[in-house]
PDB file of C-alpha atoms in Angstrom:
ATOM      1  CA  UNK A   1      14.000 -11.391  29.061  1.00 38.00           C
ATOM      2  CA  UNK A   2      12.709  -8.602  27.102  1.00 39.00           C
ATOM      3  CA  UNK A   3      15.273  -8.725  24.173  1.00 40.00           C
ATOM      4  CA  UNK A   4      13.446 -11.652  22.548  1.00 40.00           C
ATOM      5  CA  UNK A   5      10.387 -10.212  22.606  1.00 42.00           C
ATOM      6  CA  UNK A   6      11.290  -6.993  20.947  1.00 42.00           C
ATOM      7  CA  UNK A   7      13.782  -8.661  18.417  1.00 42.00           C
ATOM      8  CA  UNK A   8      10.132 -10.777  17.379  1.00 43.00           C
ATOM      9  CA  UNK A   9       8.284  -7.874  17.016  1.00 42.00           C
ATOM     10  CA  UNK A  10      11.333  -5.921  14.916  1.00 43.00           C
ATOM     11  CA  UNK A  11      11.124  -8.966  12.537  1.00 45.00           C
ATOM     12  CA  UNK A  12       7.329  -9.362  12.530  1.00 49.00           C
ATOM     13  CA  UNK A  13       6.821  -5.581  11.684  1.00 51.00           C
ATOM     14  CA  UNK A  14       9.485  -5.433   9.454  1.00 54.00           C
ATOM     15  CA  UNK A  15       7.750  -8.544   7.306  1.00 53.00           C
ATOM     16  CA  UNK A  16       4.525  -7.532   7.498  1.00 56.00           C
ATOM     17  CA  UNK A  17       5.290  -3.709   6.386  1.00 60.00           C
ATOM     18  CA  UNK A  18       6.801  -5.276   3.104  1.00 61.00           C
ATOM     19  CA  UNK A  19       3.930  -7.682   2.616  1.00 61.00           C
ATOM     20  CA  UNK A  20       1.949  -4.921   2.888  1.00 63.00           C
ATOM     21  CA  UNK A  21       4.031  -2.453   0.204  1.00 67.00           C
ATOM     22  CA  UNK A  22       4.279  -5.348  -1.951  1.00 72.00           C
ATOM     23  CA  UNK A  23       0.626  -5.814  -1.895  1.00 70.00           C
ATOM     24  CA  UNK A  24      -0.213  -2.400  -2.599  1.00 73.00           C
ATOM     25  CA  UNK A  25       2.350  -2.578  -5.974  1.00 79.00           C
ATOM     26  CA  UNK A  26      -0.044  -5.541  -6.703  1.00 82.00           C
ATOM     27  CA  UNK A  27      -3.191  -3.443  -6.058  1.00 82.00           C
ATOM     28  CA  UNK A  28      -1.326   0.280  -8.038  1.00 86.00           C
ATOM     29  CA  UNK A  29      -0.798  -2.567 -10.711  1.00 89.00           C
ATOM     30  CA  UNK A  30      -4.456  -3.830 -11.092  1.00 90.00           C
ATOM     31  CA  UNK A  31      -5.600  -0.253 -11.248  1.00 91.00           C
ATOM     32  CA  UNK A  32      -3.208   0.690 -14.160  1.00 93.00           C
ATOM     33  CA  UNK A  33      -4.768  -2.561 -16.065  1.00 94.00           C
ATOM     34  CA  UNK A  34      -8.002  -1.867 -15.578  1.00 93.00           C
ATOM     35  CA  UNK A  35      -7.922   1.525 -15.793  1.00 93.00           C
ATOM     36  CA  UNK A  36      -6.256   1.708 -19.344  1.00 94.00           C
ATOM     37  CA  UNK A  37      -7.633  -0.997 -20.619  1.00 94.00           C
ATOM     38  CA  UNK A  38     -10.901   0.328 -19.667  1.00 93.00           C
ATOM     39  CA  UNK A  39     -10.087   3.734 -21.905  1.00 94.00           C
ATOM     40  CA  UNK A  40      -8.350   1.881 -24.828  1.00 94.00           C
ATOM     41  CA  UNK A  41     -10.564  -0.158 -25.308  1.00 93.00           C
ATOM     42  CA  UNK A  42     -13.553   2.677 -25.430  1.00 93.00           C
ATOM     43  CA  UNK A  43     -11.548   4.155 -27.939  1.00 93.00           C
ATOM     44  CA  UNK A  44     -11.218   0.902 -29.843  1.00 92.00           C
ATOM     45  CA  UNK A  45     -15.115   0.894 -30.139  1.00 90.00           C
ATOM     46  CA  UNK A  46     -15.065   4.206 -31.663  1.00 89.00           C
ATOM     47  CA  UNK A  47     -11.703   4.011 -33.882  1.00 89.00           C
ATOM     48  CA  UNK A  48      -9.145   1.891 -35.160  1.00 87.00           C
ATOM     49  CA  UNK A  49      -6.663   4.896 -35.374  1.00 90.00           C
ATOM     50  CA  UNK A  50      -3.534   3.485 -34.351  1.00 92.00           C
ATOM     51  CA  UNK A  51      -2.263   6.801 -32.945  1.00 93.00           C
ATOM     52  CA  UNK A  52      -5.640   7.409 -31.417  1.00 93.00           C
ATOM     53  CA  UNK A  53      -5.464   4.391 -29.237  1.00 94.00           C
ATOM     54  CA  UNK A  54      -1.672   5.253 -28.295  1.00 94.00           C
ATOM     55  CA  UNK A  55      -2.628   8.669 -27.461  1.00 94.00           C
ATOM     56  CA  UNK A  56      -5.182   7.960 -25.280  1.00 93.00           C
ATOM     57  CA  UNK A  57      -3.530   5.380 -23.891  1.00 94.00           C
ATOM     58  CA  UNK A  58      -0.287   7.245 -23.130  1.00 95.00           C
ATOM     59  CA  UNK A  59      -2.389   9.962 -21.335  1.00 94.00           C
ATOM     60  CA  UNK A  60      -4.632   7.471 -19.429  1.00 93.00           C
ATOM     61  CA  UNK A  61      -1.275   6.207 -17.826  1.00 95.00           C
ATOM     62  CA  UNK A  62       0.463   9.714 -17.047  1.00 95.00           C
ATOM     63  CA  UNK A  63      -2.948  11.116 -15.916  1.00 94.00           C
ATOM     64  CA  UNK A  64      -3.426   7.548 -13.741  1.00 94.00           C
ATOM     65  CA  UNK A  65       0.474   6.624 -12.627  1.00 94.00           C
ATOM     66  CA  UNK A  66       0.500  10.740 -11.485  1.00 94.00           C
ATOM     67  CA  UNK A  67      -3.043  10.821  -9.782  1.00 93.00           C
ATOM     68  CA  UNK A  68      -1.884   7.920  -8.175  1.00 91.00           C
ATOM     69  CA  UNK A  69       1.483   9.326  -7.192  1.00 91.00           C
ATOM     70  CA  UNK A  70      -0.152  12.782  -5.504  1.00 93.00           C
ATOM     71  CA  UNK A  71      -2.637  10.700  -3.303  1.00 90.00           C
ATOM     72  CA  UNK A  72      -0.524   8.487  -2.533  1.00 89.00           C
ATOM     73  CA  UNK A  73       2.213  11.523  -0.682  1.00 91.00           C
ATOM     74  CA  UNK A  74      -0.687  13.156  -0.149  1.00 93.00           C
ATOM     75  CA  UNK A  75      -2.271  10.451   2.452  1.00 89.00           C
ATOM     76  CA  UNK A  76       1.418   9.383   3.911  1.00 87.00           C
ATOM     77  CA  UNK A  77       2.510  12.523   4.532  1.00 91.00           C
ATOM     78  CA  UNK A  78      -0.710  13.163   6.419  1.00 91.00           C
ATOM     79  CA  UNK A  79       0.235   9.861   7.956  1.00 87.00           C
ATOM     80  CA  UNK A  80       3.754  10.815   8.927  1.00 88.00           C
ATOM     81  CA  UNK A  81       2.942  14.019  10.127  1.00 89.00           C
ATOM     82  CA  UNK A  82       0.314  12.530  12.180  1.00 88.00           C
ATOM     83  CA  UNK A  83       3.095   9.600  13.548  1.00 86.00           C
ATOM     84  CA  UNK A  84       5.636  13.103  14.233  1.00 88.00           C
ATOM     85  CA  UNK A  85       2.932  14.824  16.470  1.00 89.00           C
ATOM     86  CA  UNK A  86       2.304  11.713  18.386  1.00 85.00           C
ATOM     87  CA  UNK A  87       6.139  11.213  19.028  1.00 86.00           C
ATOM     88  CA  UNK A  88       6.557  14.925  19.931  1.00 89.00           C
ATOM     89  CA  UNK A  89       3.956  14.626  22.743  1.00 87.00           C
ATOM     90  CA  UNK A  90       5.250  11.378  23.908  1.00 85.00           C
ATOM     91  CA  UNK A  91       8.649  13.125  24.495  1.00 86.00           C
ATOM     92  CA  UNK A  92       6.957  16.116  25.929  1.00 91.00           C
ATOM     93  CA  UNK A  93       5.489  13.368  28.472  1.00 85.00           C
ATOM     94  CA  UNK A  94       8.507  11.299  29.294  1.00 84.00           C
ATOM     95  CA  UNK A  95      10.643  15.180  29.909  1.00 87.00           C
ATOM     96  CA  UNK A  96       7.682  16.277  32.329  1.00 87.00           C
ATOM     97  CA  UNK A  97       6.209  13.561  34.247  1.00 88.00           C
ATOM     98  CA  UNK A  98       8.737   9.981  33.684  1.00 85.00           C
ATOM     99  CA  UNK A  99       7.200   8.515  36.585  1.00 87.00           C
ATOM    100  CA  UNK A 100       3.863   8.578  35.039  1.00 87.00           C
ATOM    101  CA  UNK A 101       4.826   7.628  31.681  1.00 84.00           C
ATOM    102  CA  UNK A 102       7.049   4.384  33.442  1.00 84.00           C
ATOM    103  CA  UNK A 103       3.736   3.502  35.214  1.00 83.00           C
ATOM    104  CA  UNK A 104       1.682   3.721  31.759  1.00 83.00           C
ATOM    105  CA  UNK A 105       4.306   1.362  30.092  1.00 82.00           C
ATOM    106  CA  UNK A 106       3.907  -0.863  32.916  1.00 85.00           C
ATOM    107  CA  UNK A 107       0.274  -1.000  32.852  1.00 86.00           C
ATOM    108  CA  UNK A 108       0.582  -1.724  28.725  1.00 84.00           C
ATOM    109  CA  UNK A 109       3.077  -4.641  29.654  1.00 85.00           C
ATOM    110  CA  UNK A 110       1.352  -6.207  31.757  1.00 81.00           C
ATOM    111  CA  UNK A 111      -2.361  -5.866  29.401  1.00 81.00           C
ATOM    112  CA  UNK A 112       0.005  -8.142  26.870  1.00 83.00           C
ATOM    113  CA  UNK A 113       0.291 -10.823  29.730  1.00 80.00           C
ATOM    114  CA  UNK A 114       3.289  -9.982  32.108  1.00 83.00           C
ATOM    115  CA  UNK A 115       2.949  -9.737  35.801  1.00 84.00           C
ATOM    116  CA  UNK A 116       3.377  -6.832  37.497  1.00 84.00           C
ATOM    117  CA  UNK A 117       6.573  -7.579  38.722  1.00 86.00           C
ATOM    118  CA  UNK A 118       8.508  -8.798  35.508  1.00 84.00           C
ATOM    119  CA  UNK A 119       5.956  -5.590  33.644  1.00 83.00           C
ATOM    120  CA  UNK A 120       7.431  -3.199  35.856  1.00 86.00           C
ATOM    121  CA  UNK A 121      11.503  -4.577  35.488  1.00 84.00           C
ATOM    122  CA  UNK A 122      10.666  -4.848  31.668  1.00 83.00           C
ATOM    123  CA  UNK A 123       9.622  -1.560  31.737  1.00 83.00           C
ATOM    124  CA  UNK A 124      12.234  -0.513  33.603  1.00 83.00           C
ATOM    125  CA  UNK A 125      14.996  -1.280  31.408  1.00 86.00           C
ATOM    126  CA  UNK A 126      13.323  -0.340  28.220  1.00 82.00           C
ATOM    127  CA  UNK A 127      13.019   2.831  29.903  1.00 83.00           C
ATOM    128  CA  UNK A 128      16.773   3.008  30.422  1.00 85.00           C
ATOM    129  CA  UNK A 129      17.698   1.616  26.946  1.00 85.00           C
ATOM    130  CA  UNK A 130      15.179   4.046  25.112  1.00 82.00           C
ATOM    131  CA  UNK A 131      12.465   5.397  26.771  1.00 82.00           C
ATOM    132  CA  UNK A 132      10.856   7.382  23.504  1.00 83.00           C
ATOM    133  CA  UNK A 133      11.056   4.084  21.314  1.00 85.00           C
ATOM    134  CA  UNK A 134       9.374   1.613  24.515  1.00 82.00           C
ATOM    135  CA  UNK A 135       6.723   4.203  24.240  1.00 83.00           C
ATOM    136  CA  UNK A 136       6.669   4.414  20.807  1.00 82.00           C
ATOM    137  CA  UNK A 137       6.013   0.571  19.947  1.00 84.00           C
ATOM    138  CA  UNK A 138       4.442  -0.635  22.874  1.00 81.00           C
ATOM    139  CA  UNK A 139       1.740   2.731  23.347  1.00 80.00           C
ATOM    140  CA  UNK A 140       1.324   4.218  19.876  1.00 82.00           C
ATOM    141  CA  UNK A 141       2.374   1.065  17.429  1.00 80.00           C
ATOM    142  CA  UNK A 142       5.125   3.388  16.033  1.00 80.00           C
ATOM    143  CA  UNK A 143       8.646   2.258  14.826  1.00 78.00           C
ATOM    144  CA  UNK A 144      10.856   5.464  15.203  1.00 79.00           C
ATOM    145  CA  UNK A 145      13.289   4.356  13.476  1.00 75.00           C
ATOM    146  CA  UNK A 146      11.105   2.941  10.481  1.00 75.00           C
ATOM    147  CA  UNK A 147       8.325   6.049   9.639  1.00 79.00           C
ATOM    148  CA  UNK A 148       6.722   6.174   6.032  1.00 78.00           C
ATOM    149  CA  UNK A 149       8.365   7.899   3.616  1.00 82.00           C
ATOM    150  CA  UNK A 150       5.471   9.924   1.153  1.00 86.00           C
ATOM    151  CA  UNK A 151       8.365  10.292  -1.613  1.00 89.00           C
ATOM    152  CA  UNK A 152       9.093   6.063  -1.647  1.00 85.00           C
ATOM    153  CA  UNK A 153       5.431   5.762  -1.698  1.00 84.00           C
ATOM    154  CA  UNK A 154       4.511   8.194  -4.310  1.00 88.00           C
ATOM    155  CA  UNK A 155       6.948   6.808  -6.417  1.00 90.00           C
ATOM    156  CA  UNK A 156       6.255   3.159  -5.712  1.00 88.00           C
ATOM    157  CA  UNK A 157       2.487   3.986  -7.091  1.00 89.00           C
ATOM    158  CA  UNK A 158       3.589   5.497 -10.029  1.00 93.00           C
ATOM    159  CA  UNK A 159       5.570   2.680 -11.088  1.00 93.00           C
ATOM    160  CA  UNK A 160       3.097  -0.066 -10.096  1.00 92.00           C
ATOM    161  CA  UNK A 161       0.468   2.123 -11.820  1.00 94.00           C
ATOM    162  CA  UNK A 162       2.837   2.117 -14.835  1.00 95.00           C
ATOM    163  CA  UNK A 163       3.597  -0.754 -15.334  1.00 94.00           C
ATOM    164  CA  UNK A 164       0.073  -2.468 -15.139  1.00 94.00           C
ATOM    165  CA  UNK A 165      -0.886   0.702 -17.763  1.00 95.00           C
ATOM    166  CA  UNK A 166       1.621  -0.662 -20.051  1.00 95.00           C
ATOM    167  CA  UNK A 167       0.194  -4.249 -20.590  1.00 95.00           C
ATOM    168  CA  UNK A 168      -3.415  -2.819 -22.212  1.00 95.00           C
ATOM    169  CA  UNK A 169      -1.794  -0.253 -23.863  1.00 95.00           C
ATOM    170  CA  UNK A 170       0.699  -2.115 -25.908  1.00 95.00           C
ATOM    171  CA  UNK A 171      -1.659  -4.831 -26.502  1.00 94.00           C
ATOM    172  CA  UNK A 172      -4.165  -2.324 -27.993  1.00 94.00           C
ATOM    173  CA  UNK A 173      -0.982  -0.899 -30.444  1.00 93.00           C
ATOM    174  CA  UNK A 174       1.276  -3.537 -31.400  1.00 93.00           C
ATOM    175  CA  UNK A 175      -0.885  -6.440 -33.086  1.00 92.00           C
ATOM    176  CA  UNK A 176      -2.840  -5.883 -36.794  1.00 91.00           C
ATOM    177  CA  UNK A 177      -6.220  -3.558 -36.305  1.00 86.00           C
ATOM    178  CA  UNK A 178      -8.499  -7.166 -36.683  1.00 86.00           C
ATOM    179  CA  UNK A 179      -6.306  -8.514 -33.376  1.00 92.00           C
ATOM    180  CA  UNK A 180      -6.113  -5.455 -31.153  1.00 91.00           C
ATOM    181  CA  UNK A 181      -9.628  -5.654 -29.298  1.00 92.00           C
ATOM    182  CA  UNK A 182      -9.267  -9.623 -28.862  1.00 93.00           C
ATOM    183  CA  UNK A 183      -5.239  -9.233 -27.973  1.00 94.00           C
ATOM    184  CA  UNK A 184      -6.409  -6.612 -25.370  1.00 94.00           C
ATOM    185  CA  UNK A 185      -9.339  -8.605 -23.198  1.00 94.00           C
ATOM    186  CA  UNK A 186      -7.297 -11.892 -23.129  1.00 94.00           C
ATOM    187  CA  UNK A 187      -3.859 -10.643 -21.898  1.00 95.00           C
ATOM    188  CA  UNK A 188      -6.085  -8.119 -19.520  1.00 95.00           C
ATOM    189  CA  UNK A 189      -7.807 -10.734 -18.292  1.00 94.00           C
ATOM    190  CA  UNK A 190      -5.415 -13.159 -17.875  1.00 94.00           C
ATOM    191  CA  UNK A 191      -3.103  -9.799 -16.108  1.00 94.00           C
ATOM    192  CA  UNK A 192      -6.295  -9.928 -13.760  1.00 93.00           C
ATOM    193  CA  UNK A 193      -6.160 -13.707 -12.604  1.00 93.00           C
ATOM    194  CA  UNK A 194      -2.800 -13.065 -11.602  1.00 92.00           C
ATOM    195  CA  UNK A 195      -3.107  -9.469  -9.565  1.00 88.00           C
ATOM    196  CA  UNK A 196      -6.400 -11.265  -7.810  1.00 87.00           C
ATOM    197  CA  UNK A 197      -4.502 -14.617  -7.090  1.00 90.00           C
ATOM    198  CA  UNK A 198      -0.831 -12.307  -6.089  1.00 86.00           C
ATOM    199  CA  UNK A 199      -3.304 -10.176  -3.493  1.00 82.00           C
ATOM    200  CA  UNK A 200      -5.113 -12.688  -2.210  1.00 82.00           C
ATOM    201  CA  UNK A 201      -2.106 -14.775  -1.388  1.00 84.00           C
ATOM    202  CA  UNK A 202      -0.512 -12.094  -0.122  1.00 78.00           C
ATOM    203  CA  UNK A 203      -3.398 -10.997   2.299  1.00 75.00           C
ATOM    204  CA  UNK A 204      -4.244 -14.544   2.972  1.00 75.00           C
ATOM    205  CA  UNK A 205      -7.480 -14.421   1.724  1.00 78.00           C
ATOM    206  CA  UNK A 206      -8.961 -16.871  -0.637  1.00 83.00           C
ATOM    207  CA  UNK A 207      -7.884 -16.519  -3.968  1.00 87.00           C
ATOM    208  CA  UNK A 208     -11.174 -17.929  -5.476  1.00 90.00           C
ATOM    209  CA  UNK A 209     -13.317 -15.035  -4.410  1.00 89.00           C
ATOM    210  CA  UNK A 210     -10.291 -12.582  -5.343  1.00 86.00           C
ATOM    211  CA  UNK A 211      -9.385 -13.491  -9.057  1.00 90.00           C
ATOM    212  CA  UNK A 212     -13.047 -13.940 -10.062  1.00 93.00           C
ATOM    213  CA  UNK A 213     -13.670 -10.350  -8.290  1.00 91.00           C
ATOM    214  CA  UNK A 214     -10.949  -8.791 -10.500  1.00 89.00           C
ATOM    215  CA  UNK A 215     -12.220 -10.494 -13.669  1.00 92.00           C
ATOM    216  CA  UNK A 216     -15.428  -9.868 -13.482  1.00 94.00           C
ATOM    217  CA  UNK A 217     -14.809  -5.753 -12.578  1.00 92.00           C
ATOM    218  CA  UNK A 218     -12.358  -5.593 -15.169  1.00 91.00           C
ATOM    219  CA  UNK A 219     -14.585  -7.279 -17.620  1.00 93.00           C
ATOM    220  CA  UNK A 220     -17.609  -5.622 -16.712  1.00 95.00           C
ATOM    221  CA  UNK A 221     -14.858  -2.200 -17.431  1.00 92.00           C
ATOM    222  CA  UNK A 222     -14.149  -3.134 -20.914  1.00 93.00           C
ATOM    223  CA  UNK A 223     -17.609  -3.986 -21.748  1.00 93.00           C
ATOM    224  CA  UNK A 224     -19.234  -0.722 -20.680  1.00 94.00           C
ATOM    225  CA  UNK A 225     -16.549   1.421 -22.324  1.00 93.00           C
ATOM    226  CA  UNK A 226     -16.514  -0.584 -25.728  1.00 91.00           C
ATOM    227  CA  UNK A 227     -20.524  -0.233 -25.456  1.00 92.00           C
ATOM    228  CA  UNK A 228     -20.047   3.443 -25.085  1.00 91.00           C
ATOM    229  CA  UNK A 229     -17.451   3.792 -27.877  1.00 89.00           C
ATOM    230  CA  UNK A 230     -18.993   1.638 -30.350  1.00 91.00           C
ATOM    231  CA  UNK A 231     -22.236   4.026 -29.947  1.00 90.00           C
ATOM    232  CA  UNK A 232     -20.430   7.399 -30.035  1.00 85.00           C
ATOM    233  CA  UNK A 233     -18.546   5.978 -33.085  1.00 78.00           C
ATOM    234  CA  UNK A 234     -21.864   5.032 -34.507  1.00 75.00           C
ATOM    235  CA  UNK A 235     -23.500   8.426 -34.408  1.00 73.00           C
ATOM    236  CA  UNK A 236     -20.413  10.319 -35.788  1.00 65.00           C
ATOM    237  CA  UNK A 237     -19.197  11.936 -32.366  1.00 56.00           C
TER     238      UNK A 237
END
């Protein structure tokens, strides 16, 4: 009776933690666009140095893609140490006081709809099977089996960041100095519609609201930084 339920919830969790990694390469990939493109194209406003504009594009991605990287292992790691402690206690619990811990699960079963009978035989068995992982999913919304690794998501934010970098920076170096600025907003821009629209989708939310939220904020980016370049280029700074 219980094996469907779990085997539903393996598959659920399992799909929804890759939506949700797959979501946040969209969202380290919008960063790296905007981000960059935001400093090229400041320094497009001042210069049209060719190795100027790859210089401080190349540092705005390793500065961004590595910022990105550290706070990224920095919060999972607090995250995973956080999902160890809980798991520690929760074996502490089932070693010292079982029949306490088989009436909690019981009680938990039977807030998701059971009755107390088939709660209490559910729990039962689950206890038998694995009584750390029962208590894991159903009490603390833990997977054992499946707990965040800092290193795959520090590097999964450095190449999302990456990658998005790259699009404003080679658009700000490859074309002729009298393309570069126009090159730059229209392939950012159009970069933007689809990160908006892929995150949207992907959180289904609406992706009206979304892709006009990224365009405008990455927009709004460009245009203050340009502004600030053109100005410092202006007075000689």
């Amino acid at each position: 009776m219980t094996e469907p339920t779990h085997s539903g919830e393996a598959h659920g969790g399992a799909l929804a933690e890759r939506l949700n990694w797959l979501r946040a390469g969209v969202l380290g990939a919008n960063d790296g666009i905007v981000s960059t493109a935001g400093l090229v194209v400041g320094v497009a406003g001042a210069t049209d140095s060719r190795s100027a504009l790859l210089t401080a594009g190349l540092a705005g991605l390793l500065a961004g893609s590595m910022s990105m990287a550290a706070g990224e292992y920095v919060s999972v790691s607090t995250q995973r140490d956080s999902e160890m402690a809980a798991l520690a206690l929760e074996r502490r619990e089932l070693r010292e006081q079982p029949e306490a811990e088989l009436e909690e699960l019981t009680q938990l079963l039977e807030e998701r709809g059971m009755s107390r009978e088939v709660a209490r035989e559910a729990a039962e068995q689950l206890t038998e099977r694995d009584a750390l992982r029962a208590h894991a999913r159903v009490e603390l919304g833990i997977d054992p089996d499946s707990l965040t690794n800092p290193w795959h998501a520090a590097w999964a934010s450095f190449l999302a960041f990456t990658v998005g970098a790259l699009l404003p920076l080679l658009a700000i170096v490859l074309p002729p100095a009298g393309w570069r600025l126009w090159v730059t907003v229209v392939s950012v821009l159009a970069a933007l519609v689809l990160t908006g629209w892929t995150s949207a989708r992907l959180g289904a939310a609406d992706p009206t609201r979304a892709v006009l939220r990224n365009v405008v904020g990455g927009a709004l980016a460009m245009g203050v930084t340009y502004a600030a370049g053109t100005l410092l280029g202006a007075v000689g700074v």
